[in-house]
Coordinates of C-alpha atoms in Angstrom, one line a residue:
Chain A
M945 CA 25.3 -24.5 -10.4
S946 CA 23.5 -27.5 -9.0
D947 CA 23.3 -26.4 -5.4
E948 CA 21.8 -22.9 -6.3
L949 CA 18.3 -22.6 -5.0
I950 CA 17.5 -19.4 -7.0
Y951 CA 19.4 -18.2 -10.0
L952 CA 18.7 -14.8 -11.5
K953 CA 20.2 -14.7 -14.9
N954 CA 20.8 -11.4 -16.8
I955 CA 17.8 -9.7 -15.4
N956 CA 16.9 -6.3 -17.0
K957 CA 14.0 -4.2 -15.8
S958 CA 13.1 -0.6 -16.5
Y959 CA 10.1 1.6 -15.5
D960 CA 9.0 4.3 -17.8
G961 CA 12.3 4.2 -19.6
E962 CA 14.3 4.3 -16.5
M963 CA 16.7 1.4 -15.9
V964 CA 16.1 -0.2 -12.5
L965 CA 18.0 -3.4 -13.0
D966 CA 20.8 -3.7 -15.5
D967 CA 21.9 -7.2 -16.5
L968 CA 21.7 -8.5 -12.9
T969 CA 22.9 -12.0 -12.2
L970 CA 22.7 -13.5 -8.7
Y971 CA 22.8 -16.9 -7.1
I972 CA 21.0 -17.7 -3.8
K973 CA 22.1 -20.8 -2.0
P974 CA 19.9 -23.0 0.1
N975 CA 19.7 -22.1 3.8
E976 CA 21.4 -18.9 3.3
F977 CA 20.4 -15.5 4.9
L978 CA 21.0 -13.3 1.9
T979 CA 20.5 -9.5 2.2
L980 CA 20.0 -7.1 -0.7
L981 CA 21.4 -3.9 0.6
G982 CA 21.4 -0.5 -1.0
P983 CA 20.0 3.0 -0.9
S984 CA 16.4 3.6 -2.1
G985 CA 16.0 3.2 -5.8
C986 CA 19.0 0.8 -6.1
G987 CA 16.8 -2.0 -7.4
K988 CA 16.8 -4.2 -4.3
T989 CA 13.0 -4.3 -3.9
T990 CA 12.5 -4.8 -7.6
T991 CA 14.8 -7.8 -7.4
L992 CA 12.8 -9.2 -4.6
R993 CA 9.5 -8.6 -6.5
I994 CA 10.9 -10.4 -9.4
I995 CA 11.8 -13.4 -7.2
G996 CA 8.3 -13.3 -5.6
G997 CA 6.6 -13.0 -9.0
F998 CA 5.0 -9.7 -8.5
T999 CA 7.0 -8.0 -11.2
E1000 CA 8.1 -9.5 -14.5
P1001 CA 11.6 -8.7 -15.8
D1002 CA 11.9 -7.1 -19.2
S1003 CA 14.4 -9.8 -20.1
G1004 CA 16.3 -12.4 -18.2
V1005 CA 15.5 -15.7 -16.5
V1006 CA 14.6 -16.7 -13.0
L1007 CA 15.5 -20.3 -12.1
F1008 CA 14.2 -22.0 -9.0
E1009 CA 15.9 -25.3 -8.3
G1010 CA 16.9 -25.3 -11.9
K1011 CA 13.4 -24.7 -13.3
D1012 CA 12.4 -21.6 -15.2
I1013 CA 9.8 -19.7 -13.1
T1014 CA 10.2 -16.4 -14.8
N1015 CA 6.5 -16.3 -15.9
M1016 CA 5.0 -18.3 -13.1
P1017 CA 2.3 -16.4 -11.1
P1018 CA 3.1 -15.8 -7.4
N1019 CA 0.5 -18.3 -6.1
K1020 CA 2.3 -21.2 -7.9
R1021 CA 5.8 -20.4 -6.5
Q1022 CA 7.2 -22.2 -3.5
L1023 CA 8.1 -19.1 -1.6
N1024 CA 6.4 -16.6 0.6
T1025 CA 6.8 -13.0 1.2
V1026 CA 6.7 -10.8 4.3
F1027 CA 5.7 -7.4 3.0
Q1028 CA 6.7 -3.9 4.0
K1029 CA 4.0 -2.6 6.4
Y1030 CA 2.8 -6.1 7.1
A1031 CA -0.1 -6.2 4.6
L1032 CA -2.3 -8.3 7.0
F1033 CA -5.9 -9.0 6.0
T1034 CA -7.6 -6.5 8.3
H1035 CA -11.0 -8.1 7.9
M1036 CA -9.8 -11.4 9.4
T1037 CA -8.7 -12.5 12.8
I1038 CA -5.0 -13.3 13.5
A1039 CA -5.9 -17.0 13.3
E1040 CA -7.7 -16.5 10.0
N1041 CA -4.8 -14.6 8.6
I1042 CA -2.4 -17.3 9.4
A1043 CA -4.7 -20.0 8.1
F1044 CA -5.2 -18.2 4.8
G1045 CA -2.6 -20.0 2.8
L1046 CA -3.4 -23.4 4.3
K1047 CA -7.1 -23.1 3.7
I1048 CA -6.4 -22.3 0.0
K1049 CA -4.3 -25.5 -0.2
G1050 CA -7.2 -27.4 1.3
K1051 CA -5.5 -28.7 4.5
S1052 CA -7.6 -30.3 7.2
K1053 CA -9.0 -28.3 10.0
A1054 CA -7.0 -30.2 12.6
Y1055 CA -3.8 -29.6 10.6
I1056 CA -4.5 -25.9 10.3
D1057 CA -5.3 -25.5 14.0
D1058 CA -2.1 -27.2 14.9
K1059 CA -0.1 -25.0 12.5
I1060 CA -1.7 -21.8 13.9
K1061 CA -0.8 -22.8 17.4
Y1062 CA 2.8 -23.7 16.3
A1063 CA 3.2 -20.5 14.4
L1064 CA 1.9 -18.2 17.1
K1065 CA 4.2 -19.9 19.6
L1066 CA 7.2 -19.5 17.2
V1067 CA 6.6 -15.8 17.0
N1068 CA 5.9 -15.5 20.7
L1069 CA 2.3 -14.4 20.3
D1070 CA 0.5 -17.4 22.0
G1071 CA -3.2 -16.8 22.5
Y1072 CA -3.5 -13.9 20.1
G1073 CA -5.5 -16.0 17.5
N1074 CA -8.9 -14.4 18.1
R1075 CA -7.6 -10.8 18.0
M1076 CA -8.0 -8.5 15.0
P1077 CA -4.8 -7.1 13.3
D1078 CA -5.7 -3.5 14.2
S1079 CA -5.5 -4.3 17.9
L1080 CA -1.9 -5.3 17.6
S1081 CA 1.2 -3.1 17.8
G1082 CA 3.5 -2.7 14.8
G1083 CA 6.0 -5.3 16.0
Q1084 CA 3.3 -7.8 16.8
Q1085 CA 1.7 -7.3 13.3
Q1086 CA 5.0 -7.9 11.7
R1087 CA 5.5 -11.1 13.6
I1088 CA 2.0 -12.2 12.5
A1089 CA 3.0 -11.4 8.9
I1090 CA 6.0 -13.7 9.4
A1091 CA 3.8 -16.4 11.0
R1092 CA 1.4 -16.2 8.1
A1093 CA 4.2 -16.8 5.6
I1094 CA 6.1 -19.6 7.3
V1095 CA 3.1 -21.9 8.1
N1096 CA 3.1 -22.6 4.4
E1097 CA 6.6 -24.1 4.8
P1098 CA 8.1 -22.2 1.9
K1099 CA 11.6 -23.0 0.7
V1100 CA 12.4 -19.4 0.6
L1101 CA 11.1 -16.5 2.7
L1102 CA 11.3 -13.1 1.1
L1103 CA 11.3 -10.1 3.4
D1104 CA 10.9 -6.6 2.1
E1105 CA 12.2 -4.2 4.7
P1106 CA 10.1 -5.9 7.3
L1107 CA 11.5 -3.9 10.2
G1108 CA 11.4 -0.5 8.5
A1109 CA 8.3 0.8 10.3
L1110 CA 9.5 -0.2 13.8
D1111 CA 11.4 1.8 16.3
L1112 CA 15.0 1.2 17.1
K1113 CA 14.7 -1.0 20.2
L1114 CA 11.9 -3.2 18.6
R1115 CA 14.0 -3.4 15.4
Q1116 CA 16.9 -4.8 17.3
D1117 CA 14.8 -7.3 19.2
M1118 CA 13.2 -8.4 15.9
Q1119 CA 16.6 -8.8 14.3
Y1120 CA 17.5 -11.5 16.9
E1121 CA 14.1 -13.0 16.5
L1122 CA 14.6 -13.3 12.8
I1123 CA 18.0 -14.9 13.2
R1124 CA 16.5 -17.4 15.7
L1125 CA 13.6 -18.2 13.3
K1126 CA 16.0 -18.6 10.4
N1127 CA 18.0 -21.2 12.5
E1128 CA 14.9 -23.0 13.7
L1129 CA 13.2 -23.3 10.4
G1130 CA 16.3 -24.0 8.3
I1131 CA 15.0 -22.2 5.2
T1132 CA 16.5 -19.6 2.9
F1133 CA 15.9 -15.9 3.8
V1134 CA 16.1 -13.2 1.2
Y1135 CA 16.1 -9.9 3.0
V1136 CA 15.8 -6.4 1.6
T1137 CA 17.0 -3.4 3.6
H1138 CA 18.7 -0.1 3.3
D1139 CA 20.0 -0.3 6.9
Q1140 CA 23.6 -1.4 6.8
E1141 CA 23.7 -2.3 10.5
E1142 CA 20.8 -4.6 10.0
A1143 CA 22.5 -6.3 7.1
L1144 CA 25.7 -6.8 8.9
T1145 CA 24.0 -8.2 12.0
M1146 CA 21.8 -10.8 10.3
S1147 CA 23.2 -11.9 7.0
D1148 CA 25.3 -14.8 5.8
T1149 CA 25.8 -13.0 2.5
I1150 CA 25.3 -9.4 1.7
V1151 CA 24.6 -8.1 -1.8
V1152 CA 25.4 -4.4 -2.0
M1153 CA 23.4 -2.7 -4.8
N1154 CA 23.5 0.7 -6.3
Q1155 CA 21.8 2.1 -9.4
G1156 CA 20.6 -1.3 -10.6
Y1157 CA 24.0 -2.9 -10.4
I1158 CA 25.5 -5.3 -7.9
Q1159 CA 28.4 -3.5 -6.3
Q1160 CA 29.8 -6.3 -4.2
I1161 CA 28.7 -9.7 -2.9
G1162 CA 30.3 -11.2 0.2
T1163 CA 30.1 -12.1 3.9
P1164 CA 29.4 -9.1 6.3
E1165 CA 33.1 -9.3 7.4
K1166 CA 34.4 -9.2 3.8
I1167 CA 32.1 -6.3 2.8
Y1168 CA 33.0 -4.3 5.8
N1169 CA 36.8 -5.0 5.9
E1170 CA 37.4 -5.2 2.2
P1171 CA 35.0 -2.9 0.3
E1172 CA 35.6 -3.2 -3.4
N1173 CA 34.9 0.4 -4.3
A1174 CA 34.2 3.7 -2.7
F1175 CA 30.5 3.3 -2.8
V1176 CA 30.5 0.1 -0.7
A1177 CA 33.1 1.6 1.6
D1178 CA 31.0 4.7 2.1
F1179 CA 27.7 2.9 2.4
I1180 CA 28.8 0.3 4.9
G1181 CA 29.8 2.2 8.0
D1182 CA 31.8 5.4 8.4
S1183 CA 35.1 5.6 6.5
N1184 CA 37.7 8.0 5.4
I1185 CA 38.0 7.9 1.6
V1186 CA 41.1 9.9 0.5
D1187 CA 42.9 10.4 -2.8
G1188 CA 46.2 8.5 -3.0
I1189 CA 48.9 7.6 -5.5
M1190 CA 50.0 4.0 -5.7
I1191 CA 53.8 4.5 -5.9
Q1192 CA 54.5 0.8 -6.4
D1193 CA 53.2 -2.5 -5.0
E1194 CA 52.6 -2.3 -1.2
L1195 CA 53.4 1.4 -1.0
V1196 CA 50.9 4.3 -1.3
E1197 CA 51.3 8.0 -1.0
I1198 CA 48.6 9.9 0.9
F1199 CA 48.8 13.7 1.1
G1200 CA 52.6 13.6 0.4
A1201 CA 53.4 10.9 3.0
K1202 CA 54.2 7.3 2.2
F1203 CA 52.3 4.5 3.8
A1204 CA 53.1 0.8 3.6
C1205 CA 50.1 -1.3 2.6
V1206 CA 49.4 -4.9 1.5
D1207 CA 47.7 -4.3 -1.9
K1208 CA 49.5 -4.8 -5.1
G1209 CA 48.9 -5.0 -8.9
F1210 CA 47.6 -1.4 -9.3
G1211 CA 50.6 -0.3 -11.3
N1212 CA 53.2 2.4 -10.5
N1213 CA 52.3 6.0 -9.8
K1214 CA 48.6 5.4 -10.3
P1215 CA 45.9 7.6 -8.7
V1216 CA 43.7 5.5 -6.4
D1217 CA 41.0 5.8 -3.7
V1218 CA 42.2 4.8 -0.3
V1219 CA 39.7 3.7 2.3
I1220 CA 40.6 3.8 6.0
R1221 CA 38.0 3.0 8.7
P1222 CA 37.8 5.5 11.5
E1223 CA 38.8 2.9 14.1
D1224 CA 41.9 2.0 12.1
V1225 CA 43.3 5.5 12.3
E1226 CA 45.9 5.5 15.1
L1227 CA 46.7 8.8 16.8
T1228 CA 50.1 9.3 18.4
D1229 CA 52.6 12.1 19.2
P1230 CA 53.1 14.5 16.3
D1231 CA 56.7 13.5 15.7
K1232 CA 55.9 9.8 15.7
G1233 CA 53.1 10.1 13.0
T1234 CA 53.4 9.6 9.3
L1235 CA 50.9 12.5 8.8
K1236 CA 50.5 15.4 11.2
G1237 CA 47.2 17.0 12.1
T1238 CA 45.2 18.9 14.7
V1239 CA 42.2 17.7 16.6
T1240 CA 39.3 19.9 15.6
H1241 CA 36.3 18.0 16.9
L1242 CA 35.6 15.7 19.8
I1243 CA 32.5 13.8 20.9
F1244 CA 32.2 11.1 23.5
K1245 CA 30.2 8.2 22.0
G1246 CA 30.2 5.7 24.9
V1247 CA 32.4 2.9 23.7
H1248 CA 34.8 5.3 22.1
Y1249 CA 35.6 8.9 21.4
E1250 CA 34.8 10.3 17.9
M1251 CA 37.4 12.9 16.8
E1252 CA 38.0 14.9 13.7
V1253 CA 41.7 15.5 12.9
T1254 CA 42.4 18.1 10.3
T1255 CA 45.6 17.7 8.3
P1256 CA 47.3 20.8 6.9
N1257 CA 45.7 20.3 3.4
G1258 CA 42.3 20.7 5.0
F1259 CA 41.1 17.1 5.0
E1260 CA 39.1 16.1 8.1
W1261 CA 39.9 12.5 9.2
L1262 CA 37.2 10.7 11.2
V1263 CA 38.8 8.9 14.0
H1264 CA 37.4 6.5 16.6
S1265 CA 39.6 5.9 19.6
T1266 CA 39.4 4.9 23.2
T1267 CA 42.1 7.4 24.0
C1268 CA 41.0 11.0 24.2
Y1269 CA 42.9 13.8 22.5
P1270 CA 41.5 17.3 23.4
I1271 CA 40.6 19.8 20.7
G1272 CA 43.4 22.0 19.5
I1273 CA 46.2 19.5 20.2
D1274 CA 48.6 18.4 17.5
V1275 CA 48.7 14.7 16.8
G1276 CA 50.4 12.3 14.5
I1277 CA 48.5 9.8 12.3
N1278 CA 49.5 6.2 11.6
V1279 CA 47.7 3.4 9.9
K1280 CA 48.7 -0.3 9.9
P1281 CA 49.4 -1.7 6.4
F1282 CA 46.6 -4.2 6.5
N1283 CA 44.1 -1.5 7.5
I1284 CA 44.7 0.4 4.3
H1285 CA 42.3 -0.5 1.5
I1286 CA 43.3 0.5 -2.0
M1287 CA 40.6 0.8 -4.7
N1288 CA 40.7 1.8 -8.4
K1289 CA 39.3 5.2 -9.1
P1290 CA 36.2 5.1 -11.1
E1291 CA 36.9 6.4 -14.6
S1292 CA 33.4 7.2 -15.6
E1293 CA 29.8 7.5 -14.2
D1294 CA 29.1 4.0 -15.5
E1295 CA 32.1 2.5 -13.8
E1296 CA 31.2 4.1 -10.6
A1297 CA 28.3 1.6 -10.5
V1298 CA 30.6 -1.2 -11.4
H1299 CA 28.9 -4.5 -12.1
V1300 CA 30.8 -7.1 -10.1
E1301 CA 30.4 -10.8 -10.7
E1302 CA 31.3 -13.3 -8.1
Chain B
M628 CA -8.3 26.4 23.1
L629 CA -11.4 28.2 22.0
K630 CA -13.7 29.2 24.7
N631 CA -17.1 27.6 24.6
S632 CA -18.8 30.9 23.7
K633 CA -16.4 31.5 20.9
R634 CA -17.0 28.0 19.6
L635 CA -20.7 28.6 19.7
M636 CA -20.2 31.8 17.7
L637 CA -18.3 30.0 15.0
G638 CA -20.9 27.4 14.8
L639 CA -23.8 29.8 14.6
P640 CA -24.2 29.9 10.8
Y641 CA -24.4 26.1 10.7
Y642 CA -26.8 26.0 13.6
F643 CA -29.0 28.5 11.8
W644 CA -28.8 26.5 8.6
S645 CA -29.7 23.2 10.2
I646 CA -32.6 24.7 12.1
A647 CA -34.1 26.7 9.3
F648 CA -33.6 24.1 6.5
V649 CA -33.5 20.7 8.2
I650 CA -35.1 20.7 11.6
I651 CA -38.0 23.0 11.0
P652 CA -39.1 21.3 7.7
L653 CA -38.7 17.9 9.3
F654 CA -41.0 18.9 12.2
M655 CA -43.4 20.4 9.7
V656 CA -43.5 17.1 7.8
V657 CA -44.1 15.2 11.1
Y658 CA -46.7 17.7 12.1
Y659 CA -48.6 17.5 8.9
G660 CA -48.2 13.7 8.9
V661 CA -49.9 13.2 12.2
T662 CA -52.7 15.8 11.9
N663 CA -55.7 16.2 9.6
R664 CA -57.1 19.3 7.9
S665 CA -59.0 20.3 11.1
G666 CA -55.7 20.2 13.1
S667 CA -56.5 17.2 15.3
L668 CA -54.1 14.3 15.8
T669 CA -54.6 11.2 13.6
I670 CA -52.6 8.3 12.3
E671 CA -54.7 8.0 9.2
N672 CA -52.2 9.6 7.0
I673 CA -49.6 7.0 7.9
T674 CA -51.9 4.0 7.8
A675 CA -53.0 5.3 4.3
I676 CA -50.0 3.4 3.0
A677 CA -52.2 0.3 3.3
V678 CA -54.5 1.6 0.7
P679 CA -53.9 -0.8 -2.3
E680 CA -53.1 2.0 -4.7
H681 CA -50.4 3.5 -2.3
F682 CA -49.1 0.1 -1.3
K683 CA -48.7 -0.9 -4.9
A684 CA -46.8 2.3 -5.6
L685 CA -44.5 1.6 -2.6
L686 CA -43.8 -2.0 -3.7
L687 CA -43.1 -1.0 -7.2
A688 CA -40.7 1.7 -6.0
V689 CA -38.9 -0.7 -3.8
R690 CA -38.7 -3.3 -6.6
L691 CA -37.5 -0.9 -9.2
S692 CA -34.9 0.7 -6.9
V693 CA -33.6 -2.7 -5.8
I694 CA -33.2 -3.8 -9.4
S695 CA -31.5 -0.5 -10.3
T696 CA -29.2 -0.7 -7.3
I697 CA -28.2 -4.3 -8.3
I698 CA -27.6 -3.2 -11.9
C699 CA -25.6 -0.2 -10.7
F700 CA -23.5 -2.4 -8.5
L701 CA -22.8 -4.9 -11.2
L702 CA -21.8 -2.2 -13.6
A703 CA -19.9 -0.1 -11.1
Y704 CA -17.7 -2.7 -9.4
P705 CA -15.6 -3.7 -12.4
L706 CA -15.4 -0.1 -13.4
A707 CA -14.2 1.0 -10.0
M708 CA -11.7 -1.8 -10.0
I709 CA -10.3 -0.6 -13.3
L710 CA -10.2 3.0 -12.0
A711 CA -8.5 2.0 -8.8
K712 CA -6.0 -0.2 -10.6
Y713 CA -4.6 2.7 -12.7
G714 CA -2.2 5.1 -11.1
K715 CA -3.6 8.1 -9.4
G716 CA -2.5 10.4 -12.2
K717 CA -4.1 8.4 -15.0
S718 CA -7.3 7.6 -13.2
S719 CA -8.1 11.1 -12.2
V720 CA -9.1 11.9 -15.8
L721 CA -11.3 8.7 -15.8
V722 CA -12.9 9.6 -12.5
M723 CA -13.6 13.1 -13.9
L724 CA -15.5 11.5 -16.8
F725 CA -17.9 10.0 -14.2
I726 CA -18.2 13.1 -12.1
L727 CA -18.7 15.5 -15.0
P728 CA -22.2 14.4 -15.9
M729 CA -23.3 15.0 -12.3
W730 CA -22.5 18.7 -12.8
M731 CA -25.1 18.9 -15.5
N732 CA -28.7 19.5 -14.6
F733 CA -30.4 16.3 -13.5
L734 CA -33.7 17.2 -15.2
L735 CA -31.9 18.1 -18.4
R736 CA -30.2 14.7 -18.6
T737 CA -33.4 12.8 -17.9
M738 CA -35.3 14.8 -20.5
A739 CA -32.6 14.1 -23.0
W740 CA -33.3 10.4 -22.5
Q741 CA -37.0 11.0 -22.9
T742 CA -36.2 12.4 -26.4
L743 CA -34.0 9.4 -27.1
L744 CA -36.3 6.7 -25.9
E745 CA -39.6 8.1 -27.3
N746 CA -41.7 6.0 -29.6
N747 CA -40.7 8.3 -32.4
G748 CA -37.5 9.3 -30.7
V749 CA -33.9 9.1 -31.9
I750 CA -33.4 5.4 -31.1
N751 CA -36.5 4.1 -32.7
S752 CA -35.9 6.3 -35.8
A753 CA -32.5 4.8 -36.1
L754 CA -33.9 1.3 -35.7
S755 CA -36.6 1.7 -38.3
F756 CA -34.0 3.4 -40.6
I757 CA -32.0 0.1 -40.6
G758 CA -35.2 -1.9 -41.0
L759 CA -35.6 -3.2 -37.5
P760 CA -38.9 -3.1 -35.6
K761 CA -39.5 -0.2 -33.2
L762 CA -39.0 -0.8 -29.4
N763 CA -41.6 0.3 -26.9
I764 CA -39.3 1.6 -24.2
I765 CA -40.7 4.8 -22.9
N766 CA -43.4 4.7 -20.2
T767 CA -42.4 1.2 -19.0
P768 CA -40.8 0.2 -15.7
G769 CA -37.8 -0.7 -17.8
A770 CA -37.4 2.9 -18.9
I771 CA -37.5 4.0 -15.3
I772 CA -34.8 1.5 -14.3
F773 CA -32.8 2.7 -17.2
G774 CA -33.1 6.3 -16.0
M775 CA -32.3 5.4 -12.4
V776 CA -29.2 3.4 -13.4
Y777 CA -28.0 6.2 -15.7
N778 CA -28.5 8.9 -13.1
F779 CA -27.3 7.2 -10.0
L780 CA -24.4 5.1 -11.4
P781 CA -21.7 7.7 -10.4
F782 CA -23.0 7.5 -6.8
M783 CA -22.2 3.8 -6.8
V784 CA -18.8 4.1 -8.7
L785 CA -17.3 6.8 -6.5
P786 CA -17.6 5.1 -3.0
L787 CA -16.5 1.8 -4.6
Y788 CA -13.5 3.5 -6.2
N789 CA -12.7 5.2 -3.0
S790 CA -12.9 2.0 -1.0
L791 CA -11.0 -0.1 -3.5
S792 CA -8.2 2.4 -4.0
K793 CA -7.5 2.4 -0.3
I794 CA -6.6 -1.3 -0.3
D795 CA -2.9 -1.7 0.0
P796 CA -1.7 -3.4 -3.3
N797 CA 0.6 -5.5 -1.1
V798 CA -2.5 -7.0 0.6
I799 CA -3.6 -8.3 -2.8
N800 CA 0.0 -9.4 -3.4
A801 CA 0.0 -11.2 -0.1
A802 CA -3.1 -13.2 -1.0
R803 CA -1.5 -14.2 -4.3
D804 CA 1.7 -15.0 -2.5
L805 CA -0.1 -17.3 -0.1
G806 CA -1.4 -19.3 -3.0
A807 CA -4.8 -17.7 -3.9
N808 CA -5.5 -17.4 -7.6
S809 CA -7.1 -14.2 -8.9
V810 CA -10.7 -15.4 -8.3
Q811 CA -10.0 -16.6 -4.7
T812 CA -8.1 -13.3 -4.0
F813 CA -11.1 -11.3 -5.2
I814 CA -13.7 -13.3 -3.2
K815 CA -11.6 -13.6 0.0
V816 CA -9.8 -10.3 0.1
T817 CA -10.8 -7.6 -2.3
L818 CA -14.6 -8.0 -1.9
P819 CA -14.7 -8.1 1.9
L820 CA -12.3 -5.2 2.1
S821 CA -14.5 -3.1 -0.1
V822 CA -17.7 -3.7 2.0
P823 CA -17.7 -0.1 3.4
G824 CA -17.8 1.2 -0.2
I825 CA -20.4 -1.3 -1.3
M826 CA -22.7 -0.3 1.6
S827 CA -22.3 3.4 0.9
G828 CA -22.8 2.9 -2.8
I829 CA -26.0 0.9 -2.2
T830 CA -27.4 3.6 0.1
M831 CA -26.5 6.4 -2.2
V832 CA -28.2 4.7 -5.1
F833 CA -31.1 3.0 -3.3
V834 CA -32.3 6.1 -1.3
P835 CA -32.6 8.6 -4.2
A836 CA -34.0 5.8 -6.5
L837 CA -36.7 4.9 -3.9
T838 CA -37.8 8.5 -3.5
T839 CA -37.6 9.8 -7.1
F840 CA -40.6 11.1 -8.9
V841 CA -38.9 13.0 -11.6
I842 CA -37.4 10.0 -13.4
S843 CA -40.7 8.1 -13.2
D844 CA -42.6 11.2 -14.3
L845 CA -40.4 11.8 -17.4
L846 CA -39.6 8.3 -18.5
G847 CA -42.6 6.5 -17.0
G848 CA -45.3 8.9 -18.2
A849 CA -48.5 8.8 -16.1
K850 CA -48.6 5.1 -16.5
V851 CA -46.1 4.0 -13.9
L852 CA -46.7 5.5 -10.5
L853 CA -44.1 5.2 -7.8
I854 CA -44.5 6.2 -4.2
G855 CA -42.6 9.3 -5.0
N856 CA -45.2 10.2 -7.6
V857 CA -48.0 9.6 -5.2
I858 CA -46.5 11.9 -2.6
E859 CA -45.7 14.5 -5.2
Q860 CA -49.3 14.5 -6.4
E861 CA -50.7 14.8 -2.9
F862 CA -48.7 18.0 -2.5
S863 CA -49.0 19.6 -6.0
Q864 CA -52.3 18.4 -7.4
T865 CA -54.6 17.1 -4.6
N866 CA -53.2 19.7 -2.2
N867 CA -53.5 17.2 0.6
W868 CA -50.3 18.0 2.5
H869 CA -51.3 15.9 5.4
L870 CA -51.5 12.6 3.4
G871 CA -48.3 13.5 1.5
S872 CA -46.4 14.1 4.7
G873 CA -47.8 10.9 6.3
L874 CA -46.6 8.8 3.3
S875 CA -43.3 10.7 3.4
L876 CA -42.8 9.5 7.0
I877 CA -43.1 5.9 5.7
L878 CA -40.4 6.5 3.1
M879 CA -38.3 8.2 5.7
F880 CA -38.4 5.0 7.7
F881 CA -36.9 3.1 4.8
I882 CA -34.2 5.7 4.3
I883 CA -33.2 5.8 8.0
I884 CA -32.9 2.0 8.0
S885 CA -30.6 2.0 5.0
M886 CA -28.6 4.9 6.5
I887 CA -28.1 2.9 9.7
I888 CA -27.0 -0.2 7.8
S889 CA -24.5 1.9 5.8
A890 CA -23.2 3.6 9.0
I891 CA -22.6 0.2 10.6
F892 CA -20.4 -1.0 7.8
D893 CA -18.7 2.2 6.9
K894 CA -17.3 3.3 10.3
D895 CA -14.4 5.3 8.8
G896 CA -16.6 7.2 6.4
E897 CA -14.7 5.7 3.5
G898 CA -17.5 5.7 1.1
S899 CA -18.6 9.2 1.6
V900 CA -16.9 11.0 -1.2
I901 CA -19.4 13.6 -2.3

C-alpha cells in the first residue's frame, strides 16, 4: 500500500438515483500510464472527476500519497487535468494560458517566461506564445492544454479523452507524443478513453470498466490475450465468443467437436463461454480440421484477409489470415490449445458486470 | 442559388418596412432638427442643448441611467450566474419568470408602482399601520431609478445569462484545476468571458433608461425633468417639432456611441437574445 500514489477506496456515486460507480476500488502507482477504458456511461469519466476533485463521491475515500483528499477542492490538489475539448481560456493568449497556474502560485516573471518557453518546446509549438487559442487547430489546442497542465509540475496528469475530437491521423501522432511526454516528464498519467486501440497503444495498465464496475485490470497484453469475461473480450478487439461445454480440465467441446485447451478448474460438463481471437482461428483442408465450415465472406484488409466461415450450426466465425480462401470453399477449423480462452458464463445481469479486484 | 431578382423580391417586405418605418422617420427627425419653422437651415435646435434647462435635464438623465445601469448590473450578475448554473431544464422556468413581466404592458407596470409608492399609497399605508414614519418616495430621482431598475432589469439579466451559460463548465474547472480559488476563477475567467453579455446588457439598459420619459413622468411627477421629458414636451405641448428633433439628435449621438461600444465587444451577437 505504501507505494500507491492514488488509492480509491470503495467509491460509490450515483446521479439522480442511477448508480454510476458501485463500490469501486483502484490503486494507481507512481509513474504509471493507467488507462480507464470502457463504453460511454461506464463511469470512467466520473472516476477521473473524483480524482480531480470536480465530483464528490457519495461514499468512499480518495487517498493521495496516503492522505485523505476526498473533500479537498481541485485547486489544492497536486494534480492537473487535460480536459475534453481542451477548455482553453479563449480570452487569453497561448502564453497567458500556460502561465495561468504559475501566476496564481505567485512565481517570478523570469521563472514563468522560462517555463512557457520550455513547455511550448516540449509540445512542439515554439513561437506560438502570442497567438490566441482560436487561431490554432484542434491538435495544437490540445497540445497547449497539455502544456498548460504540465508547467505546474503535477505528480499526476489526468487526461479526459483528450484526443476524442481529433481526426485519426492526428490522433495517432498525438498518441506517440503523449508516450514521449510521459517518458520525458516521468509523472503518472491517468487517461480516460473509449478507444481500445488507444488504450492498448499507450498504457502500462488498463482498467476496463462497464456499468460502474471494474471488469479487469492488467497490462495491455494481459487484457488482450487473457480477457477475464465476455465483456472484456468483446470490447477489446474482435473476437469469436462461442458457447462451449467444459468436458473436463484442459478439454472443451465446441459445437460438438472436442478441443484441447490449457484452462482447468471449471468443473466437469460445465457450460462456459469460449473466446477465440480471429487471428487464432487456423484454416486448413476440411478433413484436417476439428470443425468444418464454408467460407461465406472475404475482404482484403491489407495486412491480412478477413473471412467469415460459417459452420453447419449457422455460427459465423471471424477469421484473420494471410492465406486467402475464396468464398464458397469448404475449410477445416483448428485452434491451438493456448489460444482458447475459457470463461465462466455469467449467471445473472449483476454478474455480467463482475467486480474484479486485483 | 437564388437569382438576384428573386432575392430582391423576397426581401421586398423588409425593404418596405425599413424604408417606411425606419429610414423616412429618421430623415424627418434630421430634417426637422436642422431647420426652423420657416424652413431655412439652422443649427440652433442642436445647440439648444446648451440652454441650462436642457443641459440640466440631459445631465440628470445621464446620471440616473448610469446609476440604474450599475444597480441593474449588480443585481443581474449574481442572478444570471445562478440561472446559468442550473441545468437547462430547471432554469428555463426561472428564465421564464424574468421574461414574463416583460409581456405585460410597460405603462401598466409603471402605473402599478405609482400606486404603491404614492404618499398615501400601499407602502406608506403599510408603514404607518405598523407605526413607522411615512417615506417620501414618489416624485424623487430615487423613484425614477427604482422604476428604471424594475423595468429594465430583465434586459440586463438575459444577455448576461446567455453569455454565462455559453461558458464551458470545463473552462471553469480548468481554472480551479490550475490552482485558482473561486474568487480568482471569477475575476480571471468568468468575468472576462462574460464581457460580451455585460456590454450588451449595459447597452440594453442604458439606452432605454436614457431616453425614457414615461418612467420619469409617472414616478417623477412634473418635478423631475429628464431629457426625454423635455423632448416629449416639445412635441406634445409646445408643438416645437424642430427643437424636439434637434435635441433627439443629441440623444441619438449617445445611443450610437453605446451601440458601437457594444458591437465591438459582442462580435458574435452573444448578448442579443430578445
